[in-house]
Amino acid sequence: MAHVKPRATDVLLVVDVQNCFLPGGSLAVKDGDAVVPVINALADKFANVVVTQDWHTPNHLSFASAHPGKKPFDTVRMPYGEQVLWPDHCVQGTPGAELSAALRIPHAHLVIRKGYNPAIDSYSAFVEADGVTKTGLAGYLKERGIDRVFVVGLATDFCVAWSALDARKAGLDAVVVEDGCRGIDLNGSLAAAWREMAAAGVERTVSAEIV
Ligand code: VGL
Ligand code: ZN
């Protein structure tokens, strides 16, 4: 994507830049803190910014600790499909669930919390992992006349990718800003996510292209 100037009908979606995903956190994404200055600079260029917060109940079923005999990064079969089991992270109201104190986006309009249903994960900012339960974000964007979503945050291969893919399913254009994201990369998940996003028509750019 060549130089692009954000329009009034674009939104910057800042995904899960929370303490648990940053260095020292319980599910730290390698180099995760590198996204913060990129996102702060980018956010100044967008009139519309929406932030997401992974927001799990204690003993959430996506936690390995909720499945005796399982350890983090094992998988289990849930009614909605295969689920990776994670270390406990982003528990509602805890310091780990707070947004990074280094984020500077005072003009963000909306914080979408997700993953609060105790038995259903939600990587996507739009639809929970059951594929049907909606967060309301698509309706909000539609009511506000927004038709293109620029996605940044953590992690590229989970919440960023699922959000970008669901943006496409909701009929929105989607662009992932590569240097504003970092991935977890479990068994090739990062390359797979980029492949799936390309196949779904998600564009890929870097922050230097956004003016
Ligand atoms: C995420 C794993 C579990 C993410 C959230 O933000 O990408 N990954 N919960
Ligand atoms: Zn989570």
Short mmCIF file of C-alpha atoms and ligand atoms in Angstrom, two decimals:
data_model
loop_
_atom_site.label_atom_id
_atom_site.label_comp_id
_atom_site.label_asym_id
_atom_site.label_seq_id
_atom_site.Cartn_x
_atom_site.Cartn_y
_atom_site.Cartn_z
CA MET A 1 0.00 0.00 0.00
CA ALA A 2 1.50 3.35 -1.07
CA HIS A 3 1.28 6.54 1.01
CA VAL A 4 -2.13 6.82 2.61
CA LYS A 5 -3.67 9.65 4.59
CA PRO A 6 -6.26 8.51 7.12
CA ARG A 7 -9.78 9.72 6.33
CA ALA A 8 -12.74 10.57 8.54
CA THR A 9 -14.16 7.15 7.62
CA ASP A 10 -11.11 5.21 8.86
CA VAL A 11 -10.50 3.88 12.34
CA LEU A 12 -7.31 2.78 14.05
CA LEU A 13 -8.01 -0.38 16.05
CA VAL A 14 -5.45 -0.79 18.84
CA VAL A 15 -5.59 -4.43 19.95
CA ASP A 16 -4.71 -5.66 23.44
CA VAL A 17 -1.72 -3.47 24.32
CA GLN A 18 -2.02 -4.67 27.92
CA ASN A 19 0.51 -5.39 30.63
CA CYS A 20 0.10 -9.19 30.43
CA PHE A 21 1.28 -9.13 26.80
CA LEU A 22 4.24 -6.82 27.45
CA PRO A 23 7.69 -7.79 28.76
CA GLY A 24 7.33 -9.10 32.31
CA GLY A 25 3.69 -10.07 31.72
CA SER A 26 2.25 -13.55 32.07
CA LEU A 27 1.81 -13.99 28.31
CA ALA A 28 4.55 -11.64 27.15
CA VAL A 29 4.86 -11.20 23.40
CA LYS A 30 8.49 -10.98 22.33
CA ASP A 31 9.44 -7.34 21.77
CA GLY A 32 5.82 -6.39 22.48
CA ASP A 33 6.72 -3.02 23.95
CA ALA A 34 8.20 -1.97 20.59
CA VAL A 35 4.67 -1.39 19.29
CA VAL A 36 3.87 1.37 21.78
CA PRO A 37 5.82 4.29 20.23
CA VAL A 38 4.67 3.22 16.75
CA ILE A 39 1.04 3.20 17.89
CA ASN A 40 1.32 6.51 19.75
CA ALA A 41 2.67 8.24 16.64
CA LEU A 42 0.09 6.59 14.39
CA ALA A 43 -2.85 7.40 16.64
CA ASP A 44 -2.20 11.15 16.21
CA LYS A 45 -3.05 10.73 12.52
CA PHE A 46 -6.47 9.14 13.10
CA ALA A 47 -9.58 11.03 14.15
CA ASN A 48 -11.16 7.70 15.13
CA VAL A 49 -9.38 5.30 17.46
CA VAL A 50 -10.88 2.24 19.14
CA VAL A 51 -8.90 0.27 21.72
CA THR A 52 -9.50 -3.35 22.73
CA GLN A 53 -8.87 -5.04 26.04
CA ASP A 54 -8.68 -8.80 26.53
CA TRP A 55 -10.87 -9.14 29.63
CA HIS A 56 -11.17 -12.64 31.05
CA THR A 57 -12.98 -13.97 34.07
CA PRO A 58 -10.83 -15.71 36.70
CA ASN A 59 -10.67 -19.43 35.74
CA HIS A 60 -11.53 -18.59 32.14
CA LEU A 61 -11.77 -21.75 30.04
CA SER A 62 -8.99 -20.50 27.76
CA PHE A 63 -6.58 -20.80 30.70
CA ALA A 64 -4.54 -24.00 31.05
CA SER A 65 -5.07 -23.69 34.80
CA ALA A 66 -8.77 -24.41 34.29
CA HIS A 67 -8.00 -27.82 32.75
CA PRO A 68 -6.41 -30.29 35.17
CA GLY A 69 -3.46 -32.08 33.58
CA LYS A 70 -3.00 -29.49 30.84
CA LYS A 71 -0.22 -26.95 30.53
CA PRO A 72 0.04 -23.64 28.73
CA PHE A 73 0.14 -23.92 24.93
CA ASP A 74 -1.51 -27.37 24.94
CA THR A 75 -4.79 -27.45 23.07
CA VAL A 76 -8.26 -28.76 23.91
CA ARG A 77 -11.46 -29.35 21.99
CA MET A 78 -14.13 -26.83 22.93
CA PRO A 79 -17.72 -26.96 21.62
CA TYR A 80 -16.69 -24.26 19.12
CA GLY A 81 -13.44 -25.90 17.98
CA GLU A 82 -9.82 -26.24 18.95
CA GLN A 83 -8.64 -23.90 21.69
CA VAL A 84 -5.04 -23.11 22.61
CA LEU A 85 -4.66 -23.05 26.40
CA TRP A 86 -2.88 -19.97 27.67
CA PRO A 87 -1.22 -18.98 30.91
CA ASP A 88 -3.65 -17.01 33.08
CA HIS A 89 -3.73 -13.49 31.61
CA CYS A 90 -5.80 -10.31 31.44
CA VAL A 91 -8.09 -11.15 34.33
CA GLN A 92 -10.79 -8.51 34.77
CA GLY A 93 -9.76 -5.69 37.07
CA THR A 94 -6.17 -6.84 37.61
CA PRO A 95 -3.02 -4.80 36.85
CA GLY A 96 -2.09 -7.25 34.08
CA ALA A 97 -5.31 -6.42 32.25
CA GLU A 98 -4.63 -2.68 32.26
CA LEU A 99 -3.63 -0.97 29.07
CA SER A 100 0.06 -0.09 28.87
CA ALA A 101 0.71 3.08 30.86
CA ALA A 102 2.95 4.16 27.96
CA LEU A 103 0.07 4.35 25.48
CA ARG A 104 -0.78 7.96 24.68
CA ILE A 105 -4.16 7.94 22.98
CA PRO A 106 -6.31 10.34 24.98
CA HIS A 107 -8.64 10.85 22.00
CA ALA A 108 -9.61 7.15 21.71
CA HIS A 109 -13.42 6.97 21.48
CA LEU A 110 -14.21 3.47 22.60
CA VAL A 111 -12.71 0.60 24.57
CA ILE A 112 -14.08 -2.78 23.54
CA ARG A 113 -13.61 -5.52 26.10
CA LYS A 114 -13.71 -9.11 24.92
CA GLY A 115 -13.22 -12.61 26.24
CA TYR A 116 -15.44 -11.94 29.27
CA ASN A 117 -17.70 -14.91 28.56
CA PRO A 118 -16.26 -17.58 30.93
CA ALA A 119 -16.56 -20.45 28.44
CA ILE A 120 -15.73 -18.71 25.14
CA ASP A 121 -12.47 -17.11 24.08
CA SER A 122 -12.48 -14.03 21.86
CA TYR A 123 -9.35 -13.22 19.92
CA SER A 124 -11.41 -11.09 17.56
CA ALA A 125 -12.64 -7.63 18.46
CA PHE A 126 -15.79 -8.36 16.43
CA VAL A 127 -17.00 -11.92 17.12
CA GLU A 128 -16.24 -14.40 19.91
CA ALA A 129 -14.56 -17.72 19.16
CA ASP A 130 -17.95 -19.46 18.87
CA GLY A 131 -18.23 -17.58 15.57
CA VAL A 132 -21.65 -16.10 16.40
CA THR A 133 -21.58 -13.97 19.57
CA LYS A 134 -20.90 -10.40 18.55
CA THR A 135 -19.09 -7.71 20.54
CA GLY A 136 -21.05 -4.88 18.91
CA LEU A 137 -17.99 -3.33 17.24
CA ALA A 138 -19.23 -3.83 13.66
CA GLY A 139 -22.53 -2.14 14.54
CA TYR A 140 -20.72 0.76 16.19
CA LEU A 141 -18.44 1.32 13.21
CA LYS A 142 -21.34 1.03 10.78
CA GLU A 143 -23.43 3.59 12.68
CA ARG A 144 -20.46 5.95 12.64
CA GLY A 145 -19.97 5.56 8.87
CA ILE A 146 -16.56 3.94 9.22
CA ASP A 147 -15.63 1.58 6.41
CA ARG A 148 -11.91 0.89 6.84
CA VAL A 149 -10.02 -0.47 9.82
CA PHE A 150 -6.26 -0.14 10.37
CA VAL A 151 -5.19 -2.77 12.88
CA VAL A 152 -2.19 -2.65 15.24
CA GLY A 153 -1.29 -4.26 18.58
CA LEU A 154 -0.75 -7.71 20.06
CA ALA A 155 -0.54 -10.35 19.00
CA THR A 156 -0.22 -10.34 15.20
CA ASP A 157 -1.12 -14.01 14.80
CA PHE A 158 -4.02 -14.10 17.27
CA CYS A 159 -6.05 -11.06 18.21
CA VAL A 160 -4.74 -8.79 15.42
CA ALA A 161 -5.25 -11.38 12.67
CA TRP A 162 -8.65 -12.57 13.89
CA SER A 163 -9.82 -8.96 14.16
CA ALA A 164 -8.61 -8.09 10.66
CA LEU A 165 -10.26 -11.24 9.23
CA ASP A 166 -13.55 -10.48 10.97
CA ALA A 167 -13.39 -6.87 9.76
CA ARG A 168 -13.37 -8.28 6.22
CA LYS A 169 -16.29 -10.60 7.08
CA ALA A 170 -18.17 -7.54 8.34
CA GLY A 171 -17.69 -5.91 4.93
CA LEU A 172 -14.99 -3.47 6.01
CA ASP A 173 -11.66 -2.84 4.36
CA ALA A 174 -8.81 -3.92 6.62
CA VAL A 175 -5.16 -2.95 6.73
CA VAL A 176 -2.61 -4.38 9.17
CA VAL A 177 0.29 -2.08 10.04
CA GLU A 178 3.13 -4.53 10.39
CA ASP A 179 5.55 -2.57 12.57
CA GLY A 180 2.69 -1.71 14.94
CA CYS A 181 2.26 -5.42 15.75
CA ARG A 182 4.27 -8.29 17.20
CA GLY A 183 3.42 -12.00 17.10
CA ILE A 184 3.48 -14.99 19.45
CA ASP A 185 4.31 -17.53 16.69
CA LEU A 186 3.21 -20.92 18.01
CA ASN A 187 4.09 -23.70 15.52
CA GLY A 188 4.17 -21.42 12.50
CA SER A 189 1.09 -19.43 13.46
CA LEU A 190 2.60 -16.11 12.39
CA ALA A 191 3.26 -17.10 8.76
CA ALA A 192 -0.13 -18.86 8.63
CA ALA A 193 -1.87 -15.71 9.87
CA TRP A 194 -0.25 -13.53 7.20
CA ARG A 195 -1.25 -16.09 4.54
CA GLU A 196 -4.85 -16.19 5.72
CA MET A 197 -5.06 -12.43 5.92
CA ALA A 198 -3.68 -12.03 2.37
CA ALA A 199 -6.21 -14.58 1.10
CA ALA A 200 -9.04 -12.64 2.74
CA GLY A 201 -8.00 -9.36 1.14
CA VAL A 202 -6.44 -7.82 4.25
CA GLU A 203 -3.86 -5.29 3.12
CA ARG A 204 -0.48 -5.04 4.78
CA THR A 205 1.47 -1.84 5.25
CA VAL A 206 4.05 -0.17 7.50
CA SER A 207 3.59 2.95 9.60
CA ALA A 208 5.96 4.99 7.41
CA GLU A 209 3.36 4.72 4.61
CA ILE A 210 0.72 6.44 6.72
CA VAL A 211 1.10 10.20 6.52
C1 VGL B 1 -4.32 -12.96 22.76
C2 VGL B 1 -3.89 -15.15 23.29
C3 VGL B 1 -4.84 -15.13 24.26
C4 VGL B 1 -3.99 -11.78 21.91
C5 VGL B 1 -5.30 -12.92 23.73
O1 VGL B 1 -4.25 -10.63 22.34
O2 VGL B 1 -3.46 -11.98 20.78
N1 VGL B 1 -3.62 -14.08 22.53
N2 VGL B 1 -5.55 -14.00 24.48
ZN ZN B 2 -6.86 -13.88 26.09
#
